[in-house]
Amino acid sequence: MVRIVRAIALSFATLPLAACMTTPAEQPVTVTGQITYRERIALPPTAQVEITLADVSLMDAPAKTIAQQRFTADGRQVPFAFSLTVDQRPLDPRHSYAVSARITDASGRLMFITDTRNSVAFDGRRAIDMGMLVLVKTN
């Protein structure tokens, strides 16, 4: 009888510890990479850089932003590294996700943008490297 009571007490004592453990789906994922463009054009110091991870599943609706990084060039030039941290819990495995990037001048006029789909597969990895994303010049 004493053994049964001890076993039950031990199982109740370890229950809070089990609740604190995170499953792989609860751990954040980091999506990293770099952006660049082919033209040999220097960016103005006030250029704004924006990298976005979005749910692009719906064809007739705007993409839903999942994570975003924005910064000013401050005189730096491409390539720019980026890192987006994503909570996996709200992600739907049936949906499609993609990274896009854009560079605008201080007034908001678009200078460079990604023109291809850069899909992200959330397949259980905790770090996803997108490599180099190449932007194209706008007119």
PDB file of C-alpha atoms in Angstrom:
ATOM      1  CA  MET A   1       0.000   0.000   0.000  1.00  0.00           C
ATOM      2  CA  VAL A   2       2.842   2.356   0.858  1.00  0.00           C
ATOM      3  CA  ARG A   3       4.415   1.719  -2.548  1.00  0.00           C
ATOM      4  CA  ILE A   4       1.210   2.661  -4.336  1.00  0.00           C
ATOM      5  CA  VAL A   5       0.894   5.898  -2.348  1.00  0.00           C
ATOM      6  CA  ARG A   6       4.553   6.762  -3.082  1.00  0.00           C
ATOM      7  CA  ALA A   7       4.095   6.056  -6.800  1.00  0.00           C
ATOM      8  CA  ILE A   8       0.998   8.248  -6.955  1.00  0.00           C
ATOM      9  CA  ALA A   9       2.697  11.032  -4.990  1.00  0.00           C
ATOM     10  CA  LEU A  10       5.753  10.839  -7.251  1.00  0.00           C
ATOM     11  CA  SER A  11       3.624  11.025 -10.394  1.00  0.00           C
ATOM     12  CA  PHE A  12       1.799  14.101  -9.080  1.00  0.00           C
ATOM     13  CA  ALA A  13       5.113  15.705  -8.104  1.00  0.00           C
ATOM     14  CA  THR A  14       6.529  15.341 -11.620  1.00  0.00           C
ATOM     15  CA  LEU A  15       3.347  16.495 -13.378  1.00  0.00           C
ATOM     16  CA  PRO A  16       4.207  20.238 -13.160  1.00  0.00           C
ATOM     17  CA  LEU A  17       7.665  19.525 -14.610  1.00  0.00           C
ATOM     18  CA  ALA A  18       6.145  17.723 -17.573  1.00  0.00           C
ATOM     19  CA  ALA A  19       3.816  20.652 -18.178  1.00  0.00           C
ATOM     20  CA  CYS A  20       6.796  23.031 -18.373  1.00  0.00           C
ATOM     21  CA  MET A  21       8.601  21.016 -21.030  1.00  0.00           C
ATOM     22  CA  THR A  22       8.193  22.341 -24.557  1.00  0.00           C
ATOM     23  CA  THR A  23       7.463  20.166 -27.525  1.00  0.00           C
ATOM     24  CA  PRO A  24       9.273  20.777 -30.830  1.00  0.00           C
ATOM     25  CA  ALA A  25       6.164  22.522 -32.193  1.00  0.00           C
ATOM     26  CA  GLU A  26       6.298  25.044 -29.334  1.00  0.00           C
ATOM     27  CA  GLN A  27       9.936  25.988 -29.847  1.00  0.00           C
ATOM     28  CA  PRO A  28      10.558  29.086 -31.965  1.00  0.00           C
ATOM     29  CA  VAL A  29      12.033  28.748 -35.432  1.00  0.00           C
ATOM     30  CA  THR A  30      14.606  31.165 -36.799  1.00  0.00           C
ATOM     31  CA  VAL A  31      14.479  31.982 -40.505  1.00  0.00           C
ATOM     32  CA  THR A  32      17.751  33.566 -41.649  1.00  0.00           C
ATOM     33  CA  GLY A  33      19.378  34.632 -44.880  1.00  0.00           C
ATOM     34  CA  GLN A  34      20.778  37.596 -46.769  1.00  0.00           C
ATOM     35  CA  ILE A  35      19.424  40.007 -49.356  1.00  0.00           C
ATOM     36  CA  THR A  36      21.297  41.616 -52.217  1.00  0.00           C
ATOM     37  CA  TYR A  37      20.800  42.982 -55.739  1.00  0.00           C
ATOM     38  CA  ARG A  38      22.916  42.710 -58.889  1.00  0.00           C
ATOM     39  CA  GLU A  39      23.135  46.390 -59.896  1.00  0.00           C
ATOM     40  CA  ARG A  40      26.227  48.276 -58.878  1.00  0.00           C
ATOM     41  CA  ILE A  41      24.270  51.107 -57.272  1.00  0.00           C
ATOM     42  CA  ALA A  42      24.982  52.459 -53.802  1.00  0.00           C
ATOM     43  CA  LEU A  43      22.000  52.854 -51.505  1.00  0.00           C
ATOM     44  CA  PRO A  44      21.357  56.229 -49.909  1.00  0.00           C
ATOM     45  CA  PRO A  45      22.036  56.211 -46.153  1.00  0.00           C
ATOM     46  CA  THR A  46      18.324  56.735 -45.494  1.00  0.00           C
ATOM     47  CA  ALA A  47      17.203  53.657 -47.476  1.00  0.00           C
ATOM     48  CA  GLN A  48      14.664  51.487 -45.626  1.00  0.00           C
ATOM     49  CA  VAL A  49      15.074  47.697 -45.742  1.00  0.00           C
ATOM     50  CA  GLU A  50      12.127  45.406 -44.985  1.00  0.00           C
ATOM     51  CA  ILE A  51      12.066  41.598 -44.868  1.00  0.00           C
ATOM     52  CA  THR A  52       8.715  39.857 -44.335  1.00  0.00           C
ATOM     53  CA  LEU A  53       7.607  36.292 -43.689  1.00  0.00           C
ATOM     54  CA  ALA A  54       3.963  35.903 -44.694  1.00  0.00           C
ATOM     55  CA  ASP A  55       1.223  33.320 -45.052  1.00  0.00           C
ATOM     56  CA  VAL A  56       0.628  33.356 -48.817  1.00  0.00           C
ATOM     57  CA  SER A  57      -1.961  30.567 -48.935  1.00  0.00           C
ATOM     58  CA  LEU A  58      -4.981  32.574 -50.022  1.00  0.00           C
ATOM     59  CA  MET A  59      -4.984  33.645 -53.661  1.00  0.00           C
ATOM     60  CA  ASP A  60      -7.666  36.340 -53.500  1.00  0.00           C
ATOM     61  CA  ALA A  61      -6.644  37.927 -50.204  1.00  0.00           C
ATOM     62  CA  PRO A  62      -3.664  39.899 -48.944  1.00  0.00           C
ATOM     63  CA  ALA A  63      -0.869  37.838 -47.386  1.00  0.00           C
ATOM     64  CA  LYS A  64      -0.917  37.683 -43.591  1.00  0.00           C
ATOM     65  CA  THR A  65       2.375  38.880 -42.065  1.00  0.00           C
ATOM     66  CA  ILE A  66       3.870  36.347 -39.638  1.00  0.00           C
ATOM     67  CA  ALA A  67       7.218  38.052 -38.884  1.00  0.00           C
ATOM     68  CA  GLN A  68       8.966  41.181 -40.109  1.00  0.00           C
ATOM     69  CA  GLN A  69      12.316  42.923 -39.784  1.00  0.00           C
ATOM     70  CA  ARG A  70      12.843  46.582 -40.722  1.00  0.00           C
ATOM     71  CA  PHE A  71      15.906  48.762 -40.504  1.00  0.00           C
ATOM     72  CA  THR A  72      17.598  51.767 -42.097  1.00  0.00           C
ATOM     73  CA  ALA A  73      20.689  51.171 -44.225  1.00  0.00           C
ATOM     74  CA  ASP A  74      22.625  53.911 -42.343  1.00  0.00           C
ATOM     75  CA  GLY A  75      25.270  53.999 -45.068  1.00  0.00           C
ATOM     76  CA  ARG A  76      25.738  50.219 -45.169  1.00  0.00           C
ATOM     77  CA  GLN A  77      25.464  48.409 -48.504  1.00  0.00           C
ATOM     78  CA  VAL A  78      24.226  44.993 -49.591  1.00  0.00           C
ATOM     79  CA  PRO A  79      24.336  42.173 -48.718  1.00  0.00           C
ATOM     80  CA  PHE A  80      22.188  42.599 -45.609  1.00  0.00           C
ATOM     81  CA  ALA A  81      21.686  39.690 -43.240  1.00  0.00           C
ATOM     82  CA  PHE A  82      18.254  39.068 -41.754  1.00  0.00           C
ATOM     83  CA  SER A  83      16.841  36.917 -38.968  1.00  0.00           C
ATOM     84  CA  LEU A  84      13.137  36.329 -38.324  1.00  0.00           C
ATOM     85  CA  THR A  85      11.949  34.431 -35.239  1.00  0.00           C
ATOM     86  CA  VAL A  86       8.653  32.587 -35.645  1.00  0.00           C
ATOM     87  CA  ASP A  87       6.400  30.898 -33.111  1.00  0.00           C
ATOM     88  CA  GLN A  88       5.350  27.597 -34.734  1.00  0.00           C
ATOM     89  CA  ARG A  89       2.118  27.152 -32.768  1.00  0.00           C
ATOM     90  CA  PRO A  90      -0.119  29.367 -34.943  1.00  0.00           C
ATOM     91  CA  LEU A  91       1.332  28.001 -38.194  1.00  0.00           C
ATOM     92  CA  ASP A  92      -0.952  25.726 -40.172  1.00  0.00           C
ATOM     93  CA  PRO A  93       0.908  22.851 -41.911  1.00  0.00           C
ATOM     94  CA  ARG A  94      -1.607  23.050 -44.786  1.00  0.00           C
ATOM     95  CA  HIS A  95      -0.682  26.694 -45.527  1.00  0.00           C
ATOM     96  CA  SER A  96       2.125  28.132 -47.657  1.00  0.00           C
ATOM     97  CA  TYR A  97       4.676  30.594 -46.283  1.00  0.00           C
ATOM     98  CA  ALA A  98       7.199  32.778 -48.120  1.00  0.00           C
ATOM     99  CA  VAL A  99       9.849  35.414 -47.428  1.00  0.00           C
ATOM    100  CA  SER A 100       9.902  38.659 -49.395  1.00  0.00           C
ATOM    101  CA  ALA A 101      12.120  41.720 -49.201  1.00  0.00           C
ATOM    102  CA  ARG A 102      12.034  45.309 -50.385  1.00  0.00           C
ATOM    103  CA  ILE A 103      14.192  48.414 -50.205  1.00  0.00           C
ATOM    104  CA  THR A 104      12.646  51.879 -50.353  1.00  0.00           C
ATOM    105  CA  ASP A 105      14.091  55.372 -50.208  1.00  0.00           C
ATOM    106  CA  ALA A 106      13.319  57.739 -47.325  1.00  0.00           C
ATOM    107  CA  SER A 107      10.128  58.969 -49.021  1.00  0.00           C
ATOM    108  CA  GLY A 108       8.817  55.414 -49.410  1.00  0.00           C
ATOM    109  CA  ARG A 109       9.506  55.065 -53.149  1.00  0.00           C
ATOM    110  CA  LEU A 110      10.267  51.452 -53.997  1.00  0.00           C
ATOM    111  CA  MET A 111      13.818  50.877 -55.234  1.00  0.00           C
ATOM    112  CA  PHE A 112      14.345  47.087 -55.086  1.00  0.00           C
ATOM    113  CA  ILE A 113      12.039  44.122 -54.436  1.00  0.00           C
ATOM    114  CA  THR A 114      12.034  40.327 -54.618  1.00  0.00           C
ATOM    115  CA  ASP A 115      10.280  39.135 -57.771  1.00  0.00           C
ATOM    116  CA  THR A 116      10.281  35.410 -57.078  1.00  0.00           C
ATOM    117  CA  ARG A 117       8.537  33.323 -54.456  1.00  0.00           C
ATOM    118  CA  ASN A 118      10.913  32.302 -51.668  1.00  0.00           C
ATOM    119  CA  SER A 119       8.977  29.485 -50.001  1.00  0.00           C
ATOM    120  CA  VAL A 120       9.650  28.416 -46.422  1.00  0.00           C
ATOM    121  CA  ALA A 121       8.932  24.843 -45.325  1.00  0.00           C
ATOM    122  CA  PHE A 122       8.363  24.528 -41.591  1.00  0.00           C
ATOM    123  CA  ASP A 123       9.335  20.876 -41.285  1.00  0.00           C
ATOM    124  CA  GLY A 124      10.469  20.617 -37.681  1.00  0.00           C
ATOM    125  CA  ARG A 125      13.857  22.321 -38.031  1.00  0.00           C
ATOM    126  CA  ARG A 126      14.625  25.050 -35.493  1.00  0.00           C
ATOM    127  CA  ALA A 127      16.778  27.030 -37.959  1.00  0.00           C
ATOM    128  CA  ILE A 128      15.993  27.601 -41.623  1.00  0.00           C
ATOM    129  CA  ASP A 129      18.591  29.305 -43.837  1.00  0.00           C
ATOM    130  CA  MET A 130      17.081  30.901 -46.951  1.00  0.00           C
ATOM    131  CA  GLY A 131      20.504  31.670 -48.422  1.00  0.00           C
ATOM    132  CA  MET A 132      20.878  34.730 -50.629  1.00  0.00           C
ATOM    133  CA  LEU A 133      17.663  36.390 -51.854  1.00  0.00           C
ATOM    134  CA  VAL A 134      18.220  38.540 -54.942  1.00  0.00           C
ATOM    135  CA  LEU A 135      16.139  41.698 -55.348  1.00  0.00           C
ATOM    136  CA  VAL A 136      15.452  43.416 -58.673  1.00  0.00           C
ATOM    137  CA  LYS A 137      15.503  47.127 -59.437  1.00  0.00           C
ATOM    138  CA  THR A 138      12.184  48.859 -59.998  1.00  0.00           C
ATOM    139  CA  ASN A 139      11.624  51.667 -62.483  1.00  0.00           C
TER     140      ASN A 139
END
